[in-house]
Coordinates of C-alpha atoms in Angstrom, one line a residue:
M1 CA 0.2 0.0 0.1
V2 CA 1.3 3.4 -1.2
A3 CA 0.1 6.7 -0.2
V4 CA 0.5 9.0 -3.7
Q5 CA -0.2 12.9 -3.6
A6 CA -2.4 12.8 -6.5
S7 CA -6.3 12.9 -7.1
E8 CA -8.7 9.8 -7.6
E9 CA -9.2 10.9 -11.4
E10 CA -5.3 11.2 -12.0
V11 CA -4.6 8.1 -10.4
L12 CA -7.3 5.5 -11.8
P13 CA -5.8 5.7 -15.9
L14 CA -2.3 4.8 -14.6
L15 CA -4.1 1.8 -12.8
A16 CA -5.9 0.8 -15.9
E17 CA -2.1 0.6 -17.3
V18 CA -1.2 -2.2 -15.3
S19 CA -2.9 -5.9 -14.5
G20 CA -6.0 -6.0 -12.6
R21 CA -3.9 -6.3 -9.3
V22 CA -3.9 -2.7 -8.1
G23 CA -7.0 -0.8 -6.9
V24 CA -7.9 2.6 -4.9
A25 CA -7.6 1.4 -1.3
A26 CA -8.9 4.7 0.2
V27 CA -9.5 8.5 -0.8
N28 CA -8.6 10.9 1.9
G29 CA -8.5 14.3 0.3
P30 CA -8.4 15.8 -3.4
E31 CA -4.7 15.2 -4.0
A32 CA -4.4 11.9 -1.1
V33 CA -5.4 9.1 -2.5
V34 CA -3.5 5.5 -1.4
I35 CA -3.2 2.5 -3.6
S36 CA -3.1 -1.0 -3.0
G37 CA -2.3 -4.2 -4.5
A38 CA 0.8 -6.5 -5.8
E39 CA 4.0 -4.9 -4.9
A40 CA 5.4 -4.4 -8.6
E41 CA 2.5 -3.5 -10.5
V42 CA 1.5 -0.6 -7.3
G43 CA 5.7 0.1 -7.4
Q44 CA 5.1 0.9 -11.0
V45 CA 2.5 3.4 -10.8
A46 CA 4.4 5.3 -7.7
D47 CA 7.7 5.6 -10.2
V48 CA 5.4 7.5 -12.5
L49 CA 4.1 9.8 -9.9
A50 CA 7.3 10.4 -8.1
A51 CA 8.6 11.2 -11.5
Q52 CA 5.9 14.0 -11.7
G53 CA 7.3 15.4 -8.4
R54 CA 4.6 13.6 -6.4
R55 CA 4.9 12.7 -3.2
V56 CA 4.7 9.1 -2.6
K57 CA 4.9 7.0 0.7
R58 CA 5.0 3.3 1.3
L59 CA 2.9 2.1 4.2
A60 CA 3.8 0.2 6.7
V61 CA 1.1 -2.9 6.4
S62 CA 0.6 -6.5 6.5
H63 CA -1.6 -7.2 3.3
A64 CA -2.7 -5.3 0.2
F65 CA -5.4 -4.0 2.1
H66 CA -8.6 -3.1 -0.1
S67 CA -7.4 -4.3 -3.2
P68 CA -7.8 -6.9 -5.7
L69 CA -5.9 -9.2 -3.5
M70 CA -8.2 -9.6 -0.9
E71 CA -10.9 -11.3 -3.2
P72 CA -9.8 -14.7 -2.9
V73 CA -10.3 -14.1 1.1
L74 CA -13.8 -13.2 1.2
E75 CA -15.9 -15.7 0.8
E76 CA -14.9 -17.3 3.9
F77 CA -14.5 -13.6 5.5
R78 CA -18.4 -13.8 4.4
A79 CA -19.2 -17.1 6.2
V80 CA -17.2 -16.3 9.4
V81 CA -19.6 -12.6 9.6
E82 CA -22.8 -14.5 8.8
G83 CA -22.7 -16.9 12.0
L84 CA -22.3 -13.1 13.9
V85 CA -26.1 -11.0 15.3
F86 CA -26.9 -7.8 13.3
R87 CA -29.2 -5.2 14.6
E88 CA -29.6 -2.0 13.0
P89 CA -27.8 0.7 14.3
L90 CA -29.6 3.1 17.0
V91 CA -27.3 6.1 15.8
P92 CA -27.0 6.8 12.3
F93 CA -23.4 7.6 10.7
V94 CA -21.5 8.2 7.5
S95 CA -19.9 5.0 6.4
A96 CA -16.4 5.2 5.1
V97 CA -17.5 2.4 2.0
T98 CA -20.2 4.5 0.8
G99 CA -19.0 8.0 2.1
A100 CA -22.9 8.5 3.0
V101 CA -25.3 8.2 6.2
V102 CA -26.3 4.7 6.8
G103 CA -28.5 2.3 8.7
A104 CA -30.2 -0.6 7.8
E105 CA -27.7 -1.7 5.4
V106 CA -24.8 -2.4 7.9
A107 CA -26.8 -5.3 9.7
G108 CA -26.2 -7.4 7.2
A109 CA -22.6 -9.5 6.0
G110 CA -22.5 -7.5 2.3
Y111 CA -21.5 -4.3 4.0
W112 CA -18.5 -5.7 5.5
V113 CA -17.9 -8.0 2.8
R114 CA -17.9 -4.6 0.8
H115 CA -15.9 -2.9 3.7
V116 CA -13.1 -5.1 3.3
R117 CA -12.6 -4.8 -0.5
E118 CA -13.5 -1.6 -1.7
A119 CA -12.3 1.9 -1.1
V120 CA -12.3 4.0 2.4
R121 CA -13.8 6.9 0.9
F122 CA -12.9 9.6 3.7
A123 CA -13.4 12.2 1.7
D124 CA -16.4 12.2 0.6
G125 CA -17.6 10.9 4.5
L126 CA -16.7 14.1 5.2
R127 CA -18.6 15.9 2.7
A128 CA -21.2 14.1 4.1
L129 CA -21.1 15.1 7.0
H130 CA -20.4 18.8 6.3
G131 CA -23.7 18.7 3.8
L132 CA -25.3 17.8 7.0
G133 CA -24.4 20.4 9.0
V134 CA -21.3 19.0 10.6
R135 CA -18.8 21.5 11.6
R136 CA -16.6 20.1 14.4
F137 CA -14.9 16.9 14.1
V138 CA -13.1 15.2 16.9
E139 CA -10.0 12.6 15.8
V140 CA -9.8 9.9 18.5
G141 CA -6.5 7.7 17.9
P142 CA -2.9 7.6 18.1
D143 CA -1.8 10.9 16.1
G144 CA -3.7 13.8 14.4
V145 CA -3.2 12.6 11.0
L146 CA -6.9 12.2 10.1
A147 CA -7.4 15.6 12.0
G148 CA -4.9 17.4 9.3
L149 CA -7.0 16.2 6.5
V150 CA -10.1 17.8 7.2
G151 CA -9.3 21.1 6.1
Q152 CA -8.0 19.9 3.2
V153 CA -11.3 18.5 1.7
L154 CA -14.0 20.9 3.5
E155 CA -14.0 24.5 3.9
S156 CA -12.8 27.1 6.4
D157 CA -15.5 27.3 8.7
V158 CA -15.0 23.8 10.4
V159 CA -12.6 22.8 13.3
A160 CA -11.0 19.3 13.4
V161 CA -9.6 18.3 17.0
A162 CA -7.1 15.9 18.0
V163 CA -7.1 14.7 21.5
L164 CA -3.8 12.6 21.2
R165 CA -1.0 13.5 19.5
R166 CA 2.0 11.5 19.0
G167 CA 5.1 12.4 21.4
Q168 CA 2.6 14.7 24.0
V169 CA 2.1 13.6 27.4
E170 CA -1.9 11.8 26.5
S171 CA -3.4 14.0 29.5
R172 CA -2.1 17.4 28.2
A173 CA -2.9 16.4 24.6
L174 CA -6.6 15.5 25.7
M175 CA -7.0 18.8 27.6
A176 CA -5.9 20.7 25.2
G177 CA -8.1 19.0 22.5
V178 CA -11.2 19.4 24.5
G179 CA -10.0 23.3 25.2
R180 CA -10.2 23.6 21.6
L181 CA -13.3 22.2 21.5
H182 CA -15.1 24.2 24.2
L183 CA -13.6 27.6 22.2
A184 CA -15.2 26.3 19.1
G185 CA -18.6 26.3 21.0
V186 CA -18.8 22.6 22.1
S187 CA -20.7 22.1 25.2
V188 CA -18.3 20.3 28.1
D189 CA -19.0 18.9 31.2
W190 CA -16.2 20.5 33.1
S191 CA -17.5 18.9 36.6
A192 CA -16.1 15.3 34.5
V193 CA -13.3 16.4 33.1
L194 CA -12.0 19.1 36.2
P195 CA -13.7 16.6 39.1
G196 CA -13.5 19.3 42.2
A197 CA -12.8 22.8 40.7
R198 CA -15.2 26.0 40.9
R199 CA -16.3 28.7 38.5
V200 CA -14.8 32.2 39.6
E201 CA -16.1 35.4 38.6
L202 CA -14.0 37.3 36.0
P203 CA -14.0 41.2 36.5
T204 CA -16.3 42.4 33.3
Y205 CA -13.4 45.9 32.6
A206 CA -9.9 45.5 31.1
F207 CA -7.8 43.8 33.9
Q208 CA -6.0 46.6 34.9
H209 CA -5.9 46.2 38.9
E210 CA -5.9 42.1 39.8
R211 CA -4.4 39.9 37.5
Y212 CA -6.2 36.3 36.8
W213 CA -3.7 34.1 34.6
L214 CA -0.8 32.1 35.8
E215 CA 2.4 33.4 34.8
E216 CA 5.6 31.2 33.6
P217 CA 7.9 31.0 36.8
A218 CA 11.2 32.9 35.3
G219 CA 11.7 36.5 34.4
A220 CA 14.2 38.7 34.1
G221 CA 14.1 40.7 37.6
D222 CA 15.1 44.3 37.9
V223 CA 17.9 44.3 36.0
T224 CA 18.3 48.5 36.5
A225 CA 20.0 47.8 40.0
A226 CA 23.0 46.3 38.4
G227 CA 23.2 49.0 36.2
L228 CA 21.8 47.5 33.0
R229 CA 18.5 48.0 31.5
G230 CA 15.7 45.6 30.2
A231 CA 15.8 44.6 26.5
G232 CA 12.2 44.0 26.2
H233 CA 12.7 40.7 24.5
P234 CA 11.4 37.1 25.3
L235 CA 14.7 35.9 24.6
L236 CA 17.0 38.4 26.4
G237 CA 17.0 40.1 29.7
A238 CA 19.4 42.9 29.7
A239 CA 20.8 45.4 27.6
M240 CA 24.4 47.4 28.5
E241 CA 26.4 49.9 26.4
L242 CA 30.1 49.8 26.6
A243 CA 31.6 52.2 28.0
G244 CA 34.4 54.3 25.9
S245 CA 32.5 52.9 22.1
D246 CA 29.1 52.1 20.5
R247 CA 29.3 48.6 20.8
M248 CA 26.5 46.7 23.0
V249 CA 25.7 43.3 24.7
F250 CA 22.2 41.9 24.9
S251 CA 21.9 39.2 27.6
G252 CA 19.6 36.6 28.8
R253 CA 19.2 33.0 30.4
V254 CA 17.1 30.4 28.5
S255 CA 15.9 26.8 29.1
V256 CA 13.7 24.6 28.7
A257 CA 11.6 25.8 31.8
T258 CA 11.4 29.3 31.5
H259 CA 10.9 29.5 27.4
G260 CA 8.9 25.5 27.0
W261 CA 8.2 26.4 23.5
L262 CA 11.4 25.6 22.7
A263 CA 11.1 22.0 23.5
D264 CA 8.8 22.0 20.5
H265 CA 12.0 21.8 18.7
A266 CA 14.0 18.6 18.8
V267 CA 17.0 16.6 17.1
G268 CA 17.3 13.3 18.0
G269 CA 15.6 13.9 21.7
V270 CA 17.8 16.7 21.8
V271 CA 16.2 20.2 22.0
L272 CA 18.2 22.7 19.8
V273 CA 17.2 26.5 19.8
P274 CA 16.4 27.0 15.8
G275 CA 18.5 29.4 13.9
A276 CA 15.3 31.4 13.0
A277 CA 15.8 32.3 16.7
M278 CA 19.6 33.4 16.2
V279 CA 18.2 35.6 13.2
E280 CA 15.3 37.3 15.4
L281 CA 17.9 37.6 18.0
A282 CA 20.6 39.6 15.8
L283 CA 17.6 41.2 14.3
R284 CA 16.5 42.7 17.8
A285 CA 19.9 43.3 18.4
G286 CA 20.1 45.8 15.4
D287 CA 17.3 47.2 16.3
E288 CA 18.6 49.2 19.1
V289 CA 21.6 50.6 17.1
G290 CA 19.6 51.4 14.1
C291 CA 20.8 49.1 11.9
G292 CA 17.4 46.8 10.8
R293 CA 18.8 44.9 8.3
L294 CA 20.7 41.7 8.7
E295 CA 23.4 41.9 5.6
E296 CA 24.4 38.2 6.2
L297 CA 24.3 35.5 9.5
T298 CA 26.3 32.2 9.3
L299 CA 25.1 29.6 11.9
Q300 CA 28.8 27.9 13.1
A301 CA 27.4 25.7 15.7
P302 CA 24.1 24.2 17.5
L303 CA 22.7 25.8 20.7
V304 CA 21.8 23.1 22.7
L305 CA 19.0 23.3 25.7
P306 CA 20.0 21.1 28.9
E307 CA 17.0 18.5 29.7
T308 CA 18.1 20.6 33.3
G309 CA 19.7 23.9 33.9
A310 CA 19.8 26.8 31.7
V311 CA 22.2 28.4 29.5
Q312 CA 23.6 32.1 29.4
L313 CA 22.9 34.0 26.0
Q314 CA 24.9 36.5 24.8
V315 CA 24.6 38.8 21.7
S316 CA 27.6 41.3 20.9
V317 CA 27.1 44.4 18.3
G318 CA 30.1 46.0 17.0
E319 CA 31.1 49.6 16.3
A320 CA 29.9 50.8 13.0
D321 CA 32.7 51.4 10.6
A322 CA 32.9 54.3 8.2
E323 CA 29.7 52.5 6.0
G324 CA 27.4 52.2 9.4
R325 CA 28.1 48.5 9.2
R326 CA 28.5 46.5 12.4
T327 CA 29.2 42.8 13.1
V328 CA 26.6 40.8 15.6
E329 CA 27.9 37.8 17.2
I330 CA 26.0 35.2 19.1
H331 CA 27.8 33.1 22.0
S332 CA 26.3 31.0 25.1
R333 CA 27.4 29.0 28.3
P334 CA 26.2 27.2 30.3
H335 CA 24.4 28.8 33.4
D336 CA 25.6 28.1 36.9
P337 CA 23.4 29.3 39.6
A338 CA 25.7 29.7 42.2
G339 CA 28.1 32.4 39.8
A340 CA 30.9 30.2 39.2
V341 CA 32.4 30.8 35.8
T342 CA 33.6 27.4 34.8
A343 CA 32.6 27.2 31.2
E344 CA 34.0 29.0 27.9
W345 CA 31.8 30.4 25.3
T346 CA 30.8 28.5 22.4
A347 CA 30.2 31.1 19.3
H348 CA 27.1 29.8 17.4
A349 CA 26.3 32.7 14.8
D350 CA 28.2 35.8 13.6
G351 CA 27.5 37.9 10.8
A352 CA 26.9 41.6 9.6
L353 CA 24.1 44.4 10.3
T354 CA 23.4 47.3 8.1
A355 CA 20.7 50.4 8.1
A356 CA 17.6 49.0 6.5
D357 CA 17.1 50.6 3.2
V358 CA 14.3 48.2 1.2
T359 CA 10.8 49.3 0.8
P360 CA 8.9 46.5 -0.2
D361 CA 5.6 46.2 -2.2
K362 CA 2.2 45.0 -1.1
H363 CA 1.7 41.4 -2.4
D364 CA -1.7 42.8 -4.3
A365 CA -1.8 39.2 -6.4
P366 CA -4.8 36.8 -5.6
W367 CA -4.3 34.1 -3.1
P368 CA -2.9 31.4 -3.9
P369 CA -1.6 33.0 -6.9
A370 CA -2.8 31.5 -10.5
G371 CA -1.6 28.3 -11.7
V372 CA -0.5 26.2 -8.9
T373 CA -0.9 22.8 -7.6
S374 CA -2.1 21.7 -4.1
V375 CA 0.4 20.4 -2.4
D376 CA -0.5 17.6 0.4
V377 CA 1.1 18.7 3.7
S378 CA -0.3 16.4 5.9
E379 CA 2.3 14.1 6.4
V380 CA 4.7 16.8 6.1
Y381 CA 6.5 16.7 9.9
E382 CA 5.9 12.9 9.9
A383 CA 8.1 13.3 6.8
L384 CA 10.5 15.1 8.6
A385 CA 10.5 13.3 12.3
D386 CA 12.0 10.1 9.8
K387 CA 14.8 12.6 9.1
G388 CA 15.3 12.8 12.6
L389 CA 14.0 16.5 13.0
V390 CA 11.0 16.7 15.7
Y391 CA 8.4 19.5 15.7
G392 CA 6.1 19.7 18.9
Q393 CA 2.6 21.7 18.2
V394 CA 3.8 25.1 18.5
F395 CA 6.3 24.5 15.6
R396 CA 4.1 22.8 13.4
G397 CA 2.9 25.6 11.7
L398 CA 2.7 24.5 7.9
R399 CA -1.1 24.7 7.3
A400 CA -1.3 24.5 3.2
A401 CA 1.2 24.7 0.5
W402 CA 1.0 25.1 -3.3
R403 CA 3.8 24.7 -6.1
R404 CA 4.2 26.5 -9.6
G405 CA 7.1 25.4 -11.6
D406 CA 10.3 26.2 -9.2
E407 CA 8.3 28.5 -6.7
V408 CA 6.0 26.7 -3.8
F409 CA 3.9 29.3 -1.7
A410 CA 2.5 28.4 1.9
E411 CA 0.3 29.6 4.8
V412 CA 1.7 29.1 7.9
A413 CA 0.4 30.0 11.7
L414 CA 1.4 29.9 15.1
P415 CA -1.4 27.8 17.5
E416 CA -3.2 29.9 20.0
E417 CA -0.9 29.3 22.8
A418 CA 1.9 31.2 21.0
A419 CA 0.1 33.5 19.0
E420 CA -0.6 35.5 22.3
T421 CA 3.3 35.9 22.6
A422 CA 3.6 36.8 19.2
G423 CA 3.7 40.6 19.6
A424 CA 7.0 40.5 21.7
F425 CA 9.0 39.3 18.8
G426 CA 9.7 41.0 15.9
L427 CA 9.1 37.9 14.2
H428 CA 8.3 34.6 16.4
P429 CA 10.7 32.3 15.4
A430 CA 8.7 29.3 15.3
L431 CA 6.5 31.1 12.8
L432 CA 9.3 31.7 10.9
D433 CA 11.0 28.6 11.0
A434 CA 7.5 26.9 9.9
A435 CA 7.6 29.1 7.0
L436 CA 10.9 27.1 6.3
H437 CA 9.3 24.0 6.5
A438 CA 7.9 24.5 3.2
I439 CA 11.7 24.1 1.5
G440 CA 11.4 20.8 1.6
L441 CA 8.6 20.6 -0.9
L442 CA 10.8 22.3 -3.1
P443 CA 12.5 20.3 -6.1
L444 CA 16.1 20.8 -5.2
A445 CA 15.0 19.4 -1.6
D446 CA 14.9 15.9 -3.1
G447 CA 17.8 14.3 -1.6
E448 CA 18.1 11.2 1.1
G449 CA 19.7 14.0 3.4
T450 CA 17.9 17.3 5.2
R451 CA 19.0 20.5 3.5
L452 CA 19.1 23.2 6.6
P453 CA 19.8 26.8 6.6
F454 CA 22.9 28.0 7.4
A455 CA 23.6 31.3 5.9
W456 CA 21.5 34.1 6.0
S457 CA 21.9 36.9 3.4
G458 CA 19.7 40.4 3.0
V459 CA 17.3 39.8 6.2
T460 CA 14.9 42.5 6.7
L461 CA 12.0 43.2 9.0
H462 CA 9.3 45.1 7.8
A463 CA 6.2 44.3 10.0
M464 CA 6.5 43.3 13.7
G465 CA 4.0 40.5 16.1
A466 CA 3.0 38.3 13.1
T467 CA 0.9 35.1 14.1
A468 CA 0.0 33.7 10.6
L469 CA 2.0 34.5 7.2
R470 CA 1.8 33.8 3.4
V471 CA 5.2 32.0 2.1
R472 CA 6.6 32.3 -1.2
I473 CA 9.7 30.2 -1.6
A474 CA 12.0 30.1 -4.9
P475 CA 15.7 29.1 -5.9
D476 CA 18.1 31.9 -5.5
G477 CA 20.1 31.0 -8.4
R478 CA 23.4 29.9 -6.2
G479 CA 22.2 26.4 -4.7
G480 CA 19.8 28.5 -1.7
V481 CA 16.2 30.3 -2.2
T482 CA 14.8 33.6 -1.0
V483 CA 12.1 34.4 1.2
D484 CA 9.1 36.7 1.5
L485 CA 6.7 36.7 4.4
F486 CA 3.7 38.4 3.9
D487 CA 0.3 39.0 6.2
E488 CA -3.2 37.6 5.5
T489 CA -3.9 40.8 3.8
G490 CA -0.6 40.9 1.4
L491 CA 1.1 43.1 3.4
P492 CA 5.3 42.2 3.3
V493 CA 6.0 41.2 6.8
A494 CA 9.9 40.3 6.4
G495 CA 12.2 39.4 3.4
V496 CA 15.4 37.2 2.8
E497 CA 17.2 38.0 0.0
S498 CA 19.3 34.5 0.0
L499 CA 19.1 31.6 2.5
G500 CA 22.3 29.2 2.4
L501 CA 21.1 25.6 2.6
R502 CA 23.4 22.6 3.8
E503 CA 22.7 19.1 3.3
V504 CA 22.8 16.9 6.4
S505 CA 22.2 13.3 6.5
R506 CA 20.0 11.2 9.1
E507 CA 23.5 10.0 10.5
Q508 CA 25.3 13.5 11.0
L509 CA 21.9 14.7 12.7
A510 CA 21.8 12.1 15.0
A511 CA 25.8 12.2 15.2
A512 CA 25.4 16.1 16.2
A513 CA 22.6 15.4 18.5
S514 CA 24.4 12.8 20.6
A515 CA 27.2 15.1 20.6
A516 CA 25.3 18.3 21.9
G517 CA 23.4 16.4 24.5
D518 CA 26.7 15.3 25.9
E519 CA 27.9 18.8 26.2
S520 CA 31.2 17.2 24.7
L521 CA 33.9 19.4 23.0
F522 CA 35.5 15.6 22.2
R523 CA 35.1 14.1 18.8
V524 CA 36.9 11.4 16.8
E525 CA 38.4 12.7 13.7
W526 CA 40.9 10.9 11.3
V527 CA 43.3 12.8 9.9
S528 CA 45.5 11.2 6.9
A529 CA 49.2 11.5 7.9
A530 CA 51.7 12.2 5.0
V531 CA 54.3 9.5 4.9
G532 CA 57.7 11.2 4.6
G533 CA 60.6 9.7 2.6
G534 CA 63.7 8.7 4.6
S535 CA 67.4 9.6 3.8
G536 CA 70.8 7.8 4.0
G537 CA 71.6 4.1 3.5
L538 CA 68.7 2.9 5.7
G539 CA 66.2 3.4 3.1
S540 CA 62.6 5.5 3.6
W541 CA 60.9 2.7 6.4
A542 CA 62.2 0.3 9.1
V543 CA 60.5 -2.0 11.6
L544 CA 61.5 -2.3 15.7
G545 CA 61.1 -6.4 15.5
D546 CA 61.1 -9.5 14.3
G547 CA 60.1 -8.5 10.2
P548 CA 59.7 -9.8 7.7
V549 CA 60.0 -5.9 5.5
V550 CA 60.5 -5.8 1.8
D551 CA 61.0 -2.8 -0.5
G552 CA 64.2 -1.7 0.8
G553 CA 63.2 -1.3 4.4
R554 CA 65.1 -3.1 7.0
V555 CA 64.9 -4.5 10.7
F556 CA 65.9 -4.0 13.9
A557 CA 66.1 -5.6 17.1
D558 CA 65.3 -2.3 19.3
V559 CA 65.8 0.9 19.2
D560 CA 69.7 0.7 20.2
A561 CA 70.2 -1.5 17.3
L562 CA 68.4 1.5 15.5
L563 CA 70.4 4.2 16.7
A564 CA 73.7 2.3 16.1
A565 CA 73.3 2.3 12.5
S566 CA 71.8 5.7 12.4
G567 CA 75.0 7.4 11.3
S568 CA 74.0 6.7 7.7
G569 CA 70.4 8.5 7.9
V570 CA 67.3 7.4 10.4
P571 CA 64.3 6.2 8.1
G572 CA 61.2 8.8 7.5
T573 CA 59.0 5.7 8.8
V574 CA 59.5 3.1 11.7
V575 CA 57.1 0.4 12.3
V576 CA 57.2 -1.3 16.0
E577 CA 55.9 -4.3 16.5
C578 CA 53.3 -4.3 19.6
R579 CA 52.4 -8.0 20.5
A580 CA 50.5 -9.3 23.3
V581 CA 51.7 -10.6 26.5
E582 CA 50.8 -14.6 27.0
N583 CA 49.4 -16.2 30.0
V584 CA 47.8 -13.0 31.8
S585 CA 44.7 -11.5 32.2
V586 CA 43.5 -8.8 29.4
P587 CA 44.0 -5.7 31.6
D588 CA 47.6 -6.6 32.7
A589 CA 48.4 -7.3 28.8
V590 CA 47.0 -4.3 27.7
R591 CA 48.8 -2.2 30.7
A592 CA 52.1 -3.7 29.6
G593 CA 51.7 -3.2 26.2
L594 CA 50.9 0.6 27.4
T595 CA 54.1 0.7 29.6
D596 CA 56.4 -1.0 26.5
V597 CA 55.5 1.9 24.0
L598 CA 55.1 4.6 26.5
G599 CA 58.9 3.8 27.2
L600 CA 59.8 3.5 23.2
V601 CA 58.4 7.0 22.8
Q602 CA 60.2 8.4 25.5
R603 CA 63.5 7.1 24.8
W604 CA 62.8 7.9 20.6
V605 CA 62.0 11.9 22.0
G606 CA 65.0 12.0 24.2
E607 CA 67.5 11.0 21.2
E608 CA 68.5 14.0 18.5

């Protein structure tokens, strides 16, 4: 069984070209179809669609369900089902077989035999429910796959809620789902959801005198007592001008406990601060000194947030040169609550800031643009997770996408809990990061690895506090992409003239996550060593031990024998035999071998 990005009308002619052992197993959306059947024929159809640039994904199943290959078992299945007792359902329901409301027809074996063989008409079922006035849908299952399809099939006046999410605590995901349904007008029995809770009255005037909402435990505090001033940014607590220059330093303390939304951005189980946050920090620092354009920013090393504890963050802005250009650097080090300085600073990004001089035009073209083809985004985050990039709810902002030639257009939005804080940022990092997820839909993103942003050029922020974006991404002709961001009315929000991408394999991501998670600066690196030629009568190389040696090399019993002959020249390479000591334990043998080698090296470096 293979899920393909195509309509049923596009798939059926392809099935007609192969043998009768392949069929449509499911129609989940306008361009979301599953084909099922004999492996060779299914693969043939999938290859044709993949060559057209369509997404295809093999499903992890044990049988080719809902295909012609199920027909040999249908009679046996009917015989079993006919032994059951059926009753007409008291509550009518929409069938995935017929795509319409059913009742008495399900009280018989024939319907369930069809259920095994025929296609699952999920999209038709959604349309039937919508026609009956249903506007709210709840998915009860292990992940929010079907909820994501609802918005592709139906109009924008529906609400689809998944009560379980992969990688999230079940109780939290369930409560979030119930809360969303409540906001959508569904009546909730709160006494059953929250036993023992009681209602409290809220004031009818603006919340000016007494706050009712719980706050996150961390805060910057009163930094003015330390001679600093507040930075006014969620990731930066203080700002300071350096004496004798116009340089500035911004500092903050970041952790999973104080900035929980960052935990939704992980690589191999390790929380990494996204590159979009580095861009936001650089833009914020530049805004303070009148340099609103990020001319360039290169990411050097990942910024890892530990499971416990925090990191100190520092953004430094250099003095302006003759043209008003300033350097910007971002560093971090582990935070020690006791105040002891034991760790070195790690450089994460560096670049340059200039004054903003770009006046963008409003995007007046129709949206989505003419001539585009819709792209299925329901499995984008599942595909990214397969490559080692795991995004939680805050970063899963890609809502819809379209493709036109080498261009990709997309819509992204922050979830409600993140949208409330968007005004504190110039551009919320989770929203910018979600906009970049559409890069994976470009043809240049094809391949085994994942292309990650690492070099930003010409970044300008035009409007602050956006909670939703329209996105245009296109190749820049240099192996990277250009990114244009607009709000929902077409007004410009931000632009990136060039974003350089670097392909990273799943193995590299796993290794980087592992190294970062261990907070280790040590790594194994193989360095090629040049083998130099020797001089004199001994030839270019020699062996200390028993030999044998060929091609001009010579054998010496030990260092003393080699030194005795050194008058004719020391060889460029000396090979030493290290033999295991017999009749001792492994640890003793290792210790004896290391002792011998250490003695040899000490003797060697002691001789001229």
